[in-house]
Amino acid sequence: MKLATLRDGTPDGRLVVVSRDLSQAVEAGAIAPNLLQALCRWNEVQAPLQSLYEQLHAGTAAGAFDFDSAHCMAPLPRSPQWLDGSAFLNHGRLMERAFNTRPIPKFESVPVMYQGASDDFLGPHDDVSLPSEADGIDFEGEFGVVVDEVPMGVTSEEALGCIRLVVQINDWSLRALGPHEMATGFGFLQAKPSTSFAPVAVTPDELGDGWSDGRVKLDLHVQFNGQRFGEPNGREMNFHFGELIAHAARTRRLSPGSIIGSGTVSNESRAAGSACIAERRVIEILDQGEARTPFMRFGERVRMQARLADGREGPFGVIDQRVVGAPAA
């Protein structure tokens, strides 16, 4: 099943069911007005939503229309909680070199995670308004999961059963602000502006072989200003999503609609390229003696799309965004 949220002037938008090829959609408001409400009542609405999805493919869904992601908000425009991990050890080790920080204790055995802002997610084609190019504007391609209610103390295997949807993410970062915030010991705040999402959230079964072992095993194709940047695959997560969820829920329960991110998708092979500028810059320093790729400037664009193993366009749609200067106060 595939779900999206269309703009309607409200903070949470209106829920639609989207066809497998992302060409058609149908309103789902009679079942649940928005995706957050659907997640809060998942056991009640899952079957009717699945039935509507099947009707859409059978051509019997009343009121079906052409799906256009330009009208989409993030699938969940706001969420009870947004928790982002760093589950790709290759990326984490490179970032230690990038920021000249001490190795994180137990990095290979205990997940690293921060709590980000969840009240203002960006849609797949929204301009990204930021205050200054000097802040080191960077994109970060990720995968994520949306959970049902998760009890405190859940095991990693039990946590996999709490996953309801899978999403594709661009977790924007301001690299010049990160080192100070990390040094304080309180974690990210200003260094992490609003996060962006691909237009469509999918149930794990929609990914076929692309979902196994609690990982999204798809290539994430990233283009920067129209040029190939990388297509790392999500299979190299050191911690699977069940482990990330269990880590987050060790001392608290998680509410329906909470989102857990994988961290930047990263592969050990240089041939895969990168899903963020900071990682490429570190590789340039290691391989060429200096960083050559600048961070983003206003007017520049990034495009991200997960694709299936046979190269077909993937299940989440496309994130395609431009960075712009924030209006003067």
Coordinates of C-alpha atoms in Angstrom, one line a residue:
M1 CA 0.0 0.0 0.0
K2 CA 1.2 3.5 -0.8
L3 CA 0.0 6.7 0.9
A4 CA 0.6 10.4 0.4
T5 CA -0.6 13.7 1.8
L6 CA -1.9 16.5 -0.4
R7 CA -2.0 20.2 0.6
D8 CA -5.4 21.5 1.7
G9 CA -4.5 24.5 3.8
T10 CA -4.4 22.5 7.1
P11 CA -1.3 21.5 9.0
D12 CA -1.8 17.8 8.4
G13 CA -3.1 17.9 4.8
R14 CA -5.4 15.2 3.4
L15 CA -4.7 11.6 3.0
V16 CA -4.7 9.8 -0.4
V17 CA -4.0 6.3 -1.5
V18 CA -1.5 6.2 -4.4
S19 CA -1.2 3.5 -7.1
R20 CA 1.9 1.3 -7.3
D21 CA 3.2 3.1 -10.3
L22 CA 2.5 6.5 -8.7
S23 CA 0.3 7.5 -11.6
Q24 CA -3.1 7.6 -9.9
A25 CA -4.5 8.5 -6.5
V26 CA -7.8 8.4 -4.7
E27 CA -9.1 10.4 -1.6
A28 CA -9.1 8.4 1.6
G29 CA -10.7 11.0 3.8
A30 CA -13.8 8.8 4.5
I31 CA -11.4 6.3 6.2
A32 CA -9.0 8.8 7.9
P33 CA -8.7 12.5 7.3
N34 CA -4.9 12.5 7.5
L35 CA -2.0 10.0 7.9
L36 CA -1.4 10.8 11.5
Q37 CA -4.9 9.9 12.4
A38 CA -4.6 6.8 10.3
L39 CA -1.6 5.7 12.2
C40 CA -3.3 6.3 15.5
R41 CA -6.1 4.0 14.4
W42 CA -4.0 1.6 12.3
N43 CA -5.7 -1.6 13.4
E44 CA -9.1 -0.1 12.4
V45 CA -8.2 1.6 9.1
Q46 CA -5.5 -0.7 7.6
A47 CA -8.0 -3.1 6.0
P48 CA -10.2 -0.3 4.5
L49 CA -7.2 1.5 3.1
Q50 CA -5.9 -1.8 1.6
S51 CA -9.3 -2.4 0.0
L52 CA -9.2 1.1 -1.5
Y53 CA -5.7 0.5 -2.8
E54 CA -6.9 -2.7 -4.5
Q55 CA -9.9 -0.9 -6.0
L56 CA -7.5 1.8 -7.4
H57 CA -5.6 -0.9 -9.2
A58 CA -8.7 -2.6 -10.4
G59 CA -10.0 0.6 -11.9
T60 CA -13.1 0.6 -9.6
A61 CA -12.1 3.3 -7.1
A62 CA -14.6 6.2 -7.4
G63 CA -13.1 9.6 -7.9
A64 CA -9.6 8.4 -8.9
F65 CA -7.4 11.1 -10.4
D66 CA -3.9 11.7 -11.8
F67 CA -1.3 11.8 -9.0
D68 CA 1.1 14.8 -9.1
S69 CA 3.7 14.9 -6.4
A70 CA 4.0 18.7 -6.9
H71 CA 0.9 19.0 -4.7
C72 CA 2.3 16.8 -1.9
M73 CA 3.4 17.7 1.6
A74 CA 5.6 15.3 3.5
P75 CA 3.6 12.1 4.0
L76 CA 3.5 13.1 7.7
P77 CA 3.8 16.9 7.7
R78 CA 4.4 16.8 11.4
S79 CA 5.0 13.9 13.8
P80 CA 5.0 13.2 17.5
Q81 CA 8.7 12.5 17.3
W82 CA 11.6 12.4 14.8
L83 CA 14.6 10.4 15.9
D84 CA 17.6 10.0 13.5
G85 CA 20.3 7.4 13.9
S86 CA 23.7 7.0 12.4
A87 CA 23.4 3.3 11.4
F88 CA 26.0 3.3 8.6
L89 CA 29.4 2.9 10.3
N90 CA 31.3 3.9 7.2
H91 CA 29.7 7.3 7.2
G92 CA 30.2 7.8 11.0
R93 CA 33.9 7.0 10.8
L94 CA 34.3 9.4 7.9
M95 CA 32.5 12.2 9.8
E96 CA 34.8 11.7 12.8
R97 CA 37.6 12.5 10.4
A98 CA 35.7 15.4 8.9
F99 CA 35.1 17.2 12.2
N100 CA 38.3 15.9 13.9
T101 CA 36.3 14.5 16.8
R102 CA 37.2 11.7 19.1
P103 CA 35.9 8.2 18.3
I104 CA 32.4 7.7 19.7
P105 CA 32.5 5.1 22.5
K106 CA 30.8 1.8 21.7
F107 CA 30.0 3.1 18.2
E108 CA 29.9 -0.4 16.7
S109 CA 27.7 -1.9 19.5
V110 CA 25.3 1.0 20.6
P111 CA 23.3 3.0 18.1
V112 CA 24.0 6.8 17.9
M113 CA 20.8 8.9 17.7
Y114 CA 19.6 12.5 18.0
Q115 CA 16.1 13.9 18.5
G116 CA 15.3 16.4 15.7
A117 CA 12.4 18.8 15.2
S118 CA 9.2 17.1 14.1
D119 CA 6.8 20.0 13.8
D120 CA 7.6 21.3 10.4
F121 CA 8.6 18.7 7.8
L122 CA 9.1 19.8 4.2
G123 CA 7.5 18.3 1.1
P124 CA 9.4 16.8 -1.8
H125 CA 9.5 19.9 -3.9
D126 CA 9.4 22.6 -1.3
D127 CA 12.2 25.3 -1.5
V128 CA 14.5 25.0 1.4
S129 CA 14.8 28.4 3.0
L130 CA 17.9 28.9 5.1
P131 CA 19.6 32.0 6.6
S132 CA 23.2 31.8 5.3
E133 CA 25.4 30.0 2.8
A134 CA 28.2 30.4 5.3
D135 CA 26.5 27.8 7.6
G136 CA 27.7 25.0 5.3
I137 CA 24.5 23.8 3.7
D138 CA 24.4 20.0 3.1
F139 CA 21.9 17.4 2.1
E140 CA 21.8 13.9 3.6
G141 CA 20.0 11.1 1.8
E142 CA 18.4 8.5 4.2
F143 CA 15.7 5.9 4.6
G144 CA 13.3 5.9 7.6
V145 CA 10.4 4.0 9.2
V146 CA 7.1 5.2 10.8
V147 CA 6.0 3.2 13.7
D148 CA 2.8 2.3 15.5
E149 CA 2.8 2.6 19.3
V150 CA 6.1 1.0 20.7
P151 CA 6.2 -0.1 24.3
M152 CA 9.1 0.8 26.5
G153 CA 11.7 -2.0 26.6
V154 CA 10.7 -3.6 23.3
T155 CA 13.2 -6.0 21.9
S156 CA 14.7 -5.4 18.5
E157 CA 12.8 -8.3 16.9
E158 CA 9.5 -7.1 18.5
A159 CA 10.3 -3.6 17.2
L160 CA 10.3 -4.8 13.6
G161 CA 6.6 -5.7 14.1
C162 CA 5.8 -2.1 15.1
I163 CA 6.9 -0.7 11.7
R164 CA 3.9 0.5 9.6
L165 CA 5.5 2.5 6.8
V166 CA 8.8 3.1 5.1
V167 CA 9.9 6.6 3.9
Q168 CA 12.7 8.3 2.0
I169 CA 14.3 11.3 3.7
N170 CA 16.6 14.3 3.0
D171 CA 17.9 15.3 6.5
W172 CA 19.3 18.7 5.9
S173 CA 22.4 19.8 7.8
L174 CA 24.3 23.0 8.4
R175 CA 27.9 21.7 8.7
A176 CA 29.5 24.9 10.0
L177 CA 27.2 24.8 13.1
G178 CA 27.6 21.1 13.9
P179 CA 31.0 21.0 15.6
H180 CA 30.1 23.6 18.3
E181 CA 26.8 21.8 19.1
M182 CA 28.4 18.4 19.2
A183 CA 31.1 19.8 21.6
T184 CA 28.5 21.1 24.0
G185 CA 27.3 17.5 24.7
F186 CA 23.6 18.6 24.2
G187 CA 23.3 17.5 20.6
F188 CA 22.1 19.2 17.4
L189 CA 19.7 22.1 17.3
Q190 CA 20.6 24.9 14.9
A191 CA 22.6 22.6 12.7
K192 CA 19.5 20.6 11.8
P193 CA 16.8 22.6 10.0
S194 CA 13.5 21.1 8.8
T195 CA 13.8 17.6 7.3
S196 CA 12.4 16.8 3.8
F197 CA 10.5 13.7 2.7
A198 CA 9.8 12.0 -0.6
P199 CA 6.1 12.2 -1.5
V200 CA 5.0 8.6 -0.9
A201 CA 5.2 6.4 2.3
V202 CA 4.9 2.7 1.6
T203 CA 4.1 -0.4 3.7
P204 CA 7.2 -2.7 3.9
D205 CA 5.6 -5.4 1.6
E206 CA 5.6 -2.9 -1.3
L207 CA 9.4 -3.1 -1.4
G208 CA 9.6 -6.8 -2.1
D209 CA 13.2 -8.0 -1.9
G210 CA 14.2 -4.4 -1.2
W211 CA 13.0 -4.8 2.4
S212 CA 14.7 -7.6 4.4
D213 CA 16.6 -8.0 7.7
G214 CA 15.0 -4.7 8.8
R215 CA 16.8 -2.8 6.1
V216 CA 15.9 -0.9 2.9
K217 CA 18.1 -2.7 0.3
L218 CA 17.7 -0.2 -2.5
D219 CA 20.1 2.2 -4.3
L220 CA 19.5 5.8 -3.4
H221 CA 20.3 7.8 -6.5
V222 CA 21.5 11.3 -5.6
Q223 CA 22.1 14.2 -8.1
F224 CA 23.6 17.5 -7.2
N225 CA 22.8 20.3 -9.7
G226 CA 21.9 17.7 -12.3
Q227 CA 25.2 15.7 -11.9
R228 CA 25.6 12.2 -10.5
F229 CA 26.6 12.3 -6.9
G230 CA 26.1 8.7 -5.8
E231 CA 23.8 5.8 -5.4
P232 CA 24.7 4.0 -2.2
N233 CA 22.6 1.1 -1.1
G234 CA 20.8 0.8 2.2
R235 CA 21.9 -2.8 2.8
E236 CA 25.1 -1.8 4.7
M237 CA 23.3 -0.5 7.8
N238 CA 25.2 -1.8 10.8
F239 CA 22.1 -1.6 13.0
H240 CA 18.8 -2.5 11.4
F241 CA 15.6 -0.5 12.0
G242 CA 14.4 -2.9 14.8
E243 CA 17.6 -2.2 16.7
L244 CA 17.3 1.6 16.2
I245 CA 13.6 1.5 17.5
A246 CA 14.6 -0.7 20.5
H247 CA 17.4 1.7 21.3
A248 CA 15.0 4.7 21.2
A249 CA 12.4 2.9 23.3
R250 CA 14.7 1.6 26.0
T251 CA 13.5 4.1 28.5
R252 CA 10.3 5.5 26.9
R253 CA 7.4 4.4 24.8
L254 CA 7.1 5.8 21.3
S255 CA 3.8 7.2 20.0
P256 CA 2.1 6.2 16.7
G257 CA 3.5 8.3 13.9
S258 CA 7.0 8.5 15.4
I259 CA 9.7 8.4 12.7
I260 CA 13.1 6.8 13.0
G261 CA 15.8 7.6 10.4
S262 CA 18.7 5.5 9.3
G263 CA 21.3 8.2 9.1
T264 CA 23.1 9.0 5.8
V265 CA 23.2 6.0 3.5
S266 CA 26.8 5.2 3.0
N267 CA 28.8 2.3 1.4
E268 CA 32.3 1.2 2.0
S269 CA 33.0 1.1 -1.8
R270 CA 34.1 4.5 -3.2
A271 CA 32.4 3.5 -6.5
A272 CA 28.9 4.0 -4.8
G273 CA 29.5 7.7 -4.4
S274 CA 28.0 9.6 -1.5
A275 CA 24.6 10.8 -0.2
C276 CA 26.0 14.0 1.4
I277 CA 28.6 16.6 0.6
A278 CA 30.5 16.3 3.8
E279 CA 31.2 12.6 3.2
R280 CA 32.5 13.4 -0.3
R281 CA 34.7 16.2 1.0
V282 CA 36.3 13.8 3.5
I283 CA 36.9 11.2 0.8
E284 CA 38.5 14.0 -1.3
I285 CA 40.8 14.9 1.5
L286 CA 41.8 11.3 2.0
D287 CA 42.3 10.5 -1.7
Q288 CA 43.4 13.9 -3.1
G289 CA 44.8 15.8 -0.2
E290 CA 42.1 18.5 -0.1
A291 CA 38.3 19.0 -0.2
R292 CA 37.2 20.2 -3.6
T293 CA 33.4 20.0 -3.5
P294 CA 31.8 23.1 -1.9
F295 CA 28.7 23.0 0.2
M296 CA 25.5 24.3 -1.3
R297 CA 24.8 27.8 -2.5
F298 CA 21.4 29.5 -2.8
G299 CA 19.8 28.5 -6.1
E300 CA 21.4 25.1 -6.2
R301 CA 19.4 21.8 -6.3
V302 CA 19.5 18.3 -5.1
R303 CA 17.5 15.3 -6.4
M304 CA 17.1 12.0 -4.6
Q305 CA 15.3 8.8 -5.7
A306 CA 15.5 5.3 -4.5
R307 CA 15.4 2.8 -7.3
L308 CA 14.6 -0.9 -7.6
A309 CA 17.3 -3.5 -8.3
D310 CA 16.5 -3.6 -12.0
G311 CA 16.9 0.2 -12.3
R312 CA 13.2 1.1 -12.4
E313 CA 12.1 4.2 -10.6
G314 CA 11.5 3.3 -7.0
P315 CA 8.5 3.3 -4.7
F316 CA 8.8 6.6 -2.8
G317 CA 8.8 9.1 -5.7
V318 CA 11.4 11.9 -6.0
I319 CA 12.8 14.6 -3.7
D320 CA 13.8 17.5 -5.9
Q321 CA 14.5 20.7 -4.0
R322 CA 16.2 24.1 -4.4
V323 CA 18.0 25.9 -1.6
V324 CA 17.1 29.6 -1.2
G325 CA 17.9 32.5 1.1
A326 CA 15.5 33.1 4.0
P327 CA 13.6 36.4 3.7
A328 CA 15.0 39.2 5.8
A329 CA 13.3 39.5 9.2

